[in-house]
Tab-separated table of C-alpha atoms in Angstrom:
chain	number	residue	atom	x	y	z
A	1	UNK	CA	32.588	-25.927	12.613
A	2	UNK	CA	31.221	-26.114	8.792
A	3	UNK	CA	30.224	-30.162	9.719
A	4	UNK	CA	27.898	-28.391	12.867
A	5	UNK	CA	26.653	-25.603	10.368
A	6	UNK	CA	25.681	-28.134	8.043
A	7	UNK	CA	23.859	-30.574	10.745
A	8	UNK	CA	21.964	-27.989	12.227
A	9	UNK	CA	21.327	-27.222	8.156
A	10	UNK	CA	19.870	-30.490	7.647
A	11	UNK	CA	18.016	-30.793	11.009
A	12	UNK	CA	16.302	-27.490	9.669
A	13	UNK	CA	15.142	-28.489	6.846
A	14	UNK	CA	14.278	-31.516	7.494
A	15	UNK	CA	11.805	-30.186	9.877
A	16	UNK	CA	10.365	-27.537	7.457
A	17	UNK	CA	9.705	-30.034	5.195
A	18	UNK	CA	7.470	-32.286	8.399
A	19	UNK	CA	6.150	-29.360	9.167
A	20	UNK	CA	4.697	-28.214	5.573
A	21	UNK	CA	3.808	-32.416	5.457
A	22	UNK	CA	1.750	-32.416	8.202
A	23	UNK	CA	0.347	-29.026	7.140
A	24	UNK	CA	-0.308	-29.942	4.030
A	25	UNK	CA	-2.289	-33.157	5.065
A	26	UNK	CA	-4.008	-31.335	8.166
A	27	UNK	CA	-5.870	-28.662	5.659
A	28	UNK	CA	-6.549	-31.377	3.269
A	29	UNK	CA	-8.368	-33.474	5.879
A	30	UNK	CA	-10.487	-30.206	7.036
A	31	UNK	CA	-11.069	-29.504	3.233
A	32	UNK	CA	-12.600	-32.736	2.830
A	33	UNK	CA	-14.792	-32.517	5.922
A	34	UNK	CA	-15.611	-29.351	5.234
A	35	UNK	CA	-17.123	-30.693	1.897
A	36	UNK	CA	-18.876	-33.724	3.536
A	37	UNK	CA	-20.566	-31.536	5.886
A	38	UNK	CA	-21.818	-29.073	3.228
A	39	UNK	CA	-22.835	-32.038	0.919
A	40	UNK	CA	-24.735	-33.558	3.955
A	41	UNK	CA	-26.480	-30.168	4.391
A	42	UNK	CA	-27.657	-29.814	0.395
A	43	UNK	CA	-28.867	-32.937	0.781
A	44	UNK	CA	-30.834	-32.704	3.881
A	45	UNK	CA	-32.751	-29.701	2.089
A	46	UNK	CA	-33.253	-31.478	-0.430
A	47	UNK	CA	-34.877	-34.364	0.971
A	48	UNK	CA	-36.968	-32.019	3.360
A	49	UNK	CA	-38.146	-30.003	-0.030
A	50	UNK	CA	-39.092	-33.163	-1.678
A	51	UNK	CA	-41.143	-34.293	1.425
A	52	UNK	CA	-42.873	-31.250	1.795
A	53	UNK	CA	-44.058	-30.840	-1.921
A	54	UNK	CA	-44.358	-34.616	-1.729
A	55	UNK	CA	-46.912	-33.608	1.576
A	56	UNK	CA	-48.351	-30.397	-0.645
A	57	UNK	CA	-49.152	-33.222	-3.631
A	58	UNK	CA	-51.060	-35.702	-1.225
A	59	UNK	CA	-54.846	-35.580	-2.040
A	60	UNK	CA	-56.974	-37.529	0.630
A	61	UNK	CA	-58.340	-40.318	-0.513
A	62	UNK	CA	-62.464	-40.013	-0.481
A	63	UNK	CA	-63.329	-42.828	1.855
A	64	UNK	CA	-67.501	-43.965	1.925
A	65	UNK	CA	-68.501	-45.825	5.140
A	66	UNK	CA	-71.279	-48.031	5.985
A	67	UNK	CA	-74.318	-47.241	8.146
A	68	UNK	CA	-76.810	-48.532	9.836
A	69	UNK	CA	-79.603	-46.759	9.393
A	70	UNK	CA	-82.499	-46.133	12.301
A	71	UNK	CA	-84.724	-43.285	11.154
A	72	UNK	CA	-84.907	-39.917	11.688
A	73	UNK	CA	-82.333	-38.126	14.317
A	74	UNK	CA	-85.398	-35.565	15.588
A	75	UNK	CA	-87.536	-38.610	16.656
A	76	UNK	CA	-84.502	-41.188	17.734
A	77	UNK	CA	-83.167	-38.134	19.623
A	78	UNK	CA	-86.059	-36.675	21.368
A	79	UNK	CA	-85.714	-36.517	25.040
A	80	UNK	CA	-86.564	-33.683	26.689
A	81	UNK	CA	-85.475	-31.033	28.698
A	82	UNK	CA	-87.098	-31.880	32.410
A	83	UNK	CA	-85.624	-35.968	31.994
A	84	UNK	CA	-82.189	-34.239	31.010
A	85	UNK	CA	-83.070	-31.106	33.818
A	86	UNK	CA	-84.431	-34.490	36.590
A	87	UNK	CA	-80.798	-36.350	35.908
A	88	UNK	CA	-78.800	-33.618	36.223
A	89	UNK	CA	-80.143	-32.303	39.078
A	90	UNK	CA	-79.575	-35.832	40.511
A	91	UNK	CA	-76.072	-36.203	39.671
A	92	UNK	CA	-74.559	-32.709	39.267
A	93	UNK	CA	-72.861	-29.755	40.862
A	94	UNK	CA	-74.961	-26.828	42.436
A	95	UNK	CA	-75.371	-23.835	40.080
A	96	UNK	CA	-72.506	-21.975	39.933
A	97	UNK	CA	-72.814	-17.836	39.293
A	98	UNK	CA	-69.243	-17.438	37.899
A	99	UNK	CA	-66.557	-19.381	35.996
A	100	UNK	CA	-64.168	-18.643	39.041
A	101	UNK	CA	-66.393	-20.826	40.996
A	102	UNK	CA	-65.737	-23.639	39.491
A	103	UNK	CA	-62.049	-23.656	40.281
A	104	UNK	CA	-62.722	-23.709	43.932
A	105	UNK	CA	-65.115	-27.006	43.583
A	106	UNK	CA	-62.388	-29.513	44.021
A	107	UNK	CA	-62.683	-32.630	42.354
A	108	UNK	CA	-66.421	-32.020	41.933
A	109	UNK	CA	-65.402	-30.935	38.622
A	110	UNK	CA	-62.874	-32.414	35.864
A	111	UNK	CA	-61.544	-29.944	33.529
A	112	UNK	CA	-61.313	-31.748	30.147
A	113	UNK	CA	-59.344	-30.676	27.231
A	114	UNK	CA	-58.441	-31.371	24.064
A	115	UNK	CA	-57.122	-34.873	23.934
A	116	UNK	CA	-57.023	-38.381	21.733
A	117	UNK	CA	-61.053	-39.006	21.870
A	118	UNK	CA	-62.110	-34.852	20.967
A	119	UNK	CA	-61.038	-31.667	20.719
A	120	UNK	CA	-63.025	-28.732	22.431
A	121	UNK	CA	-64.371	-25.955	20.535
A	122	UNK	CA	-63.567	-21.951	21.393
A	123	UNK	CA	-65.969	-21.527	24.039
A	124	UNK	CA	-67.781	-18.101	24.413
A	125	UNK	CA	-70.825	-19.089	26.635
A	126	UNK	CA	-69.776	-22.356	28.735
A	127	UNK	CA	-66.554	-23.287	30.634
A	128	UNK	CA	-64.380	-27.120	29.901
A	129	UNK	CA	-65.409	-28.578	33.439
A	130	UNK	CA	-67.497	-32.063	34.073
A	131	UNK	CA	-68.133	-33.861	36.917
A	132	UNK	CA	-66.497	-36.880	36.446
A	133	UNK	CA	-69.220	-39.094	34.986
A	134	UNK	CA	-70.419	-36.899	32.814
A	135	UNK	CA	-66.360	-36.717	31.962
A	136	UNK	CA	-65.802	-40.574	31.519
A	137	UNK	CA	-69.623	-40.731	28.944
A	138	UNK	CA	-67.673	-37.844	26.989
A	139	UNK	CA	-64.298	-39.865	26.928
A	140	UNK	CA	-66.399	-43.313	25.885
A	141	UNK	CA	-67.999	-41.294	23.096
A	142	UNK	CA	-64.894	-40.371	21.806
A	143	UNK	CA	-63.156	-43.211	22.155
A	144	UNK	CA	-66.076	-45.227	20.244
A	145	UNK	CA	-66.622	-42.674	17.347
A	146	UNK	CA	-62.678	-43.374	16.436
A	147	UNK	CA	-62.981	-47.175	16.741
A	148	UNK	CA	-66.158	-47.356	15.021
A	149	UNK	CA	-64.636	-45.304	12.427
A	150	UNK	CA	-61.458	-47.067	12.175
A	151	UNK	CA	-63.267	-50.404	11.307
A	152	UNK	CA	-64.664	-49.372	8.924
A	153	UNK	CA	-61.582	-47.635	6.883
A	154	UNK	CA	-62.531	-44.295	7.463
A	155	UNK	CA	-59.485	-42.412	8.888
A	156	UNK	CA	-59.166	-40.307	11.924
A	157	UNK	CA	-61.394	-37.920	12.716
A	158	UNK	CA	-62.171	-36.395	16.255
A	159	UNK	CA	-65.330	-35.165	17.599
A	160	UNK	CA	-65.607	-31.428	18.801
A	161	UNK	CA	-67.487	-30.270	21.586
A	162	UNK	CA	-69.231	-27.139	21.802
A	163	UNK	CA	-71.190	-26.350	24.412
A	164	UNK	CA	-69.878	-27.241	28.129
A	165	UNK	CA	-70.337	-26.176	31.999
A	166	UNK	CA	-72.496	-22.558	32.071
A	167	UNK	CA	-72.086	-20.314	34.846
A	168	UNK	CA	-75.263	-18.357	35.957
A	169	UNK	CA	-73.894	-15.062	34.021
A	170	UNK	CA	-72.690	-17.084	31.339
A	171	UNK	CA	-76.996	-18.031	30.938
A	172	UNK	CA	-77.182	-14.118	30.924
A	173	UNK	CA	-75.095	-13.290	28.714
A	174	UNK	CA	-76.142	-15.957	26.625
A	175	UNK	CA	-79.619	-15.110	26.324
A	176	UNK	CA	-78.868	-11.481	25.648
A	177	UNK	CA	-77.771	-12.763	22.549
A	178	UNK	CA	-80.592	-15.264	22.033
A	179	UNK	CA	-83.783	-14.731	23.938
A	180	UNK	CA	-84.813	-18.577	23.067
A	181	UNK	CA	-81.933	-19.681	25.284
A	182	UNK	CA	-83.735	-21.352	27.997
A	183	UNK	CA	-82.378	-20.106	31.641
A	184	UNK	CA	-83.077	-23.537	33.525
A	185	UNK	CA	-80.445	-25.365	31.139
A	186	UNK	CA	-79.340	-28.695	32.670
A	187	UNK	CA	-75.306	-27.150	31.320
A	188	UNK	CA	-75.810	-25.556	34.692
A	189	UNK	CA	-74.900	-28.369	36.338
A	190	UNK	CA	-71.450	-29.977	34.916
A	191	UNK	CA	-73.561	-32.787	33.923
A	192	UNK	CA	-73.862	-31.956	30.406
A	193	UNK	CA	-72.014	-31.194	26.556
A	194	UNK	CA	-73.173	-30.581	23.609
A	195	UNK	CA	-71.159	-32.271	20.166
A	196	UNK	CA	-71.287	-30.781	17.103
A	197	UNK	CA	-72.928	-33.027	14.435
A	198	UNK	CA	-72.003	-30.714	10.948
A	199	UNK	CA	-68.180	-30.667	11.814
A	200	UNK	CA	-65.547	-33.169	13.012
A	201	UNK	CA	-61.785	-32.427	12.963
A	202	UNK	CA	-59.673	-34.528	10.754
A	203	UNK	CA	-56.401	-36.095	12.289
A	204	UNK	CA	-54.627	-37.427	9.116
A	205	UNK	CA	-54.538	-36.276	5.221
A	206	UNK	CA	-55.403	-40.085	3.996
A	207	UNK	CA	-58.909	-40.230	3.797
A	208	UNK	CA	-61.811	-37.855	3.754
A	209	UNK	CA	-65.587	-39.155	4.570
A	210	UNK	CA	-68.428	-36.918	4.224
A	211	UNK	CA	-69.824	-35.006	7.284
A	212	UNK	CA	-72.922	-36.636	6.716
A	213	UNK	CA	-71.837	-39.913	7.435
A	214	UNK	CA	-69.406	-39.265	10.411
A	215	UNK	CA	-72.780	-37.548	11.503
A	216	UNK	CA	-74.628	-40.624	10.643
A	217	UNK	CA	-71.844	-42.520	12.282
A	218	UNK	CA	-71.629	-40.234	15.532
A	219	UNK	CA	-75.472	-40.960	16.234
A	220	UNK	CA	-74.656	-44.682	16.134
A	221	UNK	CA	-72.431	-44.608	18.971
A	222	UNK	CA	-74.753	-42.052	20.894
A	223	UNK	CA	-77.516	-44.405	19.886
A	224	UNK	CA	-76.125	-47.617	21.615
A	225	UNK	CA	-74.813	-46.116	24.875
A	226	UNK	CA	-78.401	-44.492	24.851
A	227	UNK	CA	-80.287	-47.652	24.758
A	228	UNK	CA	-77.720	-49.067	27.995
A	229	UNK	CA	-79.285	-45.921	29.676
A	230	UNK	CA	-76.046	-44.038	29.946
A	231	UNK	CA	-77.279	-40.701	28.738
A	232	UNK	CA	-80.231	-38.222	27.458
A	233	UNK	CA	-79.562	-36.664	24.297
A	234	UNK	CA	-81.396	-34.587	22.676
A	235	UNK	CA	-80.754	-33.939	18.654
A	236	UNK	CA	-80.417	-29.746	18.308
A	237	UNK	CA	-81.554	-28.595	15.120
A	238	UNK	CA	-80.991	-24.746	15.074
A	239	UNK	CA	-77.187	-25.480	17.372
A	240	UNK	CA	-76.016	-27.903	15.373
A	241	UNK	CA	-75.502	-30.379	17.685
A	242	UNK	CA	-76.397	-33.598	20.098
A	243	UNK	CA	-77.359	-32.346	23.818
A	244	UNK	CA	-76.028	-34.813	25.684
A	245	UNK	CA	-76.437	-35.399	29.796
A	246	UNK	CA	-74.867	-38.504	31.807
A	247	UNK	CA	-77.282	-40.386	33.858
C-alpha cells in the first residue's frame, strides 16, 4: 500500500515538473517572438521615416537641354483657321449639340485619357473624345516629346492637353465667357486639341528643365511631324497653347 502511494507520488511529480518544463520553454519561445516581431516593426518605421525625409531632402537636379532653334513660334506656327476648319471638315465627326452625343457615336470617337504620353487638363468647355487619327497624332506627340526629352537628359515630363472635342452648347457657353471665341471652331469636329505650351507635368523629382525649353522642345516635335504633313497647328498666344488638327 505505502510502495503504491509512493509510485503514484513519484509519477505526480514527475509530471508537474514536464509540465512546468514544457511551460516554461513554451512562454519563453513566444517571449522571444514576441520581441522579434516588435523589433521587426521599430525597424520597419524606421526605415520608412528615413526614406521619406530622405524623399523630403531630394532637390531636383536643374537639368539645361539643347535646342534647335527655327525662329519665331507666331510665324513657324501660323496656319490658319479655314486650312485647320477645310481638314477637319474632311476627316471629322458631324457637329455634335451635346456632350451626350458623343457617347452614342460608336467608334467614331476615342475617348483618351490620361496616360504614359500626356495627361489631360480639367476640362470646362470641351469633352476627352478624338476620332481616332486625330487620337494616334496626339499619342505620337506624346510619345516623341518624352523621347526627345529623354535623349537629351532631361527627365520626365508629360504634356497636358487643354482644349478637346466642343459640343455646340459647349461653343455657347464658351463664348458667353469670351465673345472672341470663334463659333465655327474646327474642336467641333473631334479632329482637334489644343497643348499647353507654359506648363508640362513633371513625372520624377530628378531633374527640373525650364518651361521655356520643354516649350522650345515641344515645338520641335510639332515642327517635324508638321513638315511630313501630319497636322495644322496654329501657335495661340492669348490660350497658351499649340492648336493642333490631324490631317
Amino acid at each position: 500500500m505505502k510502495l503504491g502511494l509512493m509510485k503514484n507520488f513519484v509519477e505526480k511529480k514527475k509530471f508537474s515538473k514536464f509540465v512546468k518544463h514544457y511551460s516554461s520553454s513554451f512562454s519563453k519561445e513566444n517571449f522571444l517572438v514576441k520581441v522579434v516581431i516588435y523589433f521587426l516593426l521599430i525597424l520597419f518605421v524606421f526605415l520608412s521615416g528615413c526614406s521619406q525625409r530622405k524623399e523630403q531632402r531630394m532637390i531636383p537636379v536643374k537639368k539645361d537641354i539643347y535646342i534647335n532653334p527655327f525662329g519665331r513660334y507666331s510665324s513657324t506656327f501660323n496656319d490658319m483657321n479655314d486650312v485647320h476648319l477645310s481638314s477637319a471638315m474632311n476627316l471629322g465627326i458631324d457637329p455634335i449639340h451635346s456632350r451626350e452625343e458623343a457617347f452614342d457615336l460608336g467608334e467614331a470617337l476615342c475617348q483618351i485619357e490620361d496616360c504614359d504620353y500626356y495627361s489631360i487638363d480639367s476640362l470646362s468647355h470641351s469633352i476627352p473624345f478624338l476620332v481616332p487619327k486625330a487620337r494616334d497624332l496626339l499619342d505620337t506627340i506624346g510619345r516623341n516629346f518624352i523621347d526627345s526629352l529623354q535623349s537629351r537628359g532631361g527627365g520626365s515630363y508629360k504634356i497636358i492637353v487643354t482644349s478637346v472635342l466642343r459640343a455646340e452648347n459647349d461653343i455657347s457657353r464658351l463664348r458667353r465667357k469670351n465673345s472672341n471665341a470663334s463659333s465655327n471652331s474646327a474642336h467641333r469636329f473631334g479632329t482637334t486639341f489644343d497643348i499647353a505650351y507654359s506648363r508640362f507635368q513633371r513625372t520624377d523629382n530628378r531633374y527640373t528643365v525650364a518651361d521655356a525649353q520643354l516649350k522650345h522642345l515641344l515645338a520641335e516635335v510639332l515642327l517635324a511631324l508638321r513638315k511630313q504633313n501630319k497636322c495644322y497647328i496654329r501657335y495661340e498666344i492669348k490660350q497658351g497653347c499649340f492648336h493642333i488638327t490631324t490631317r
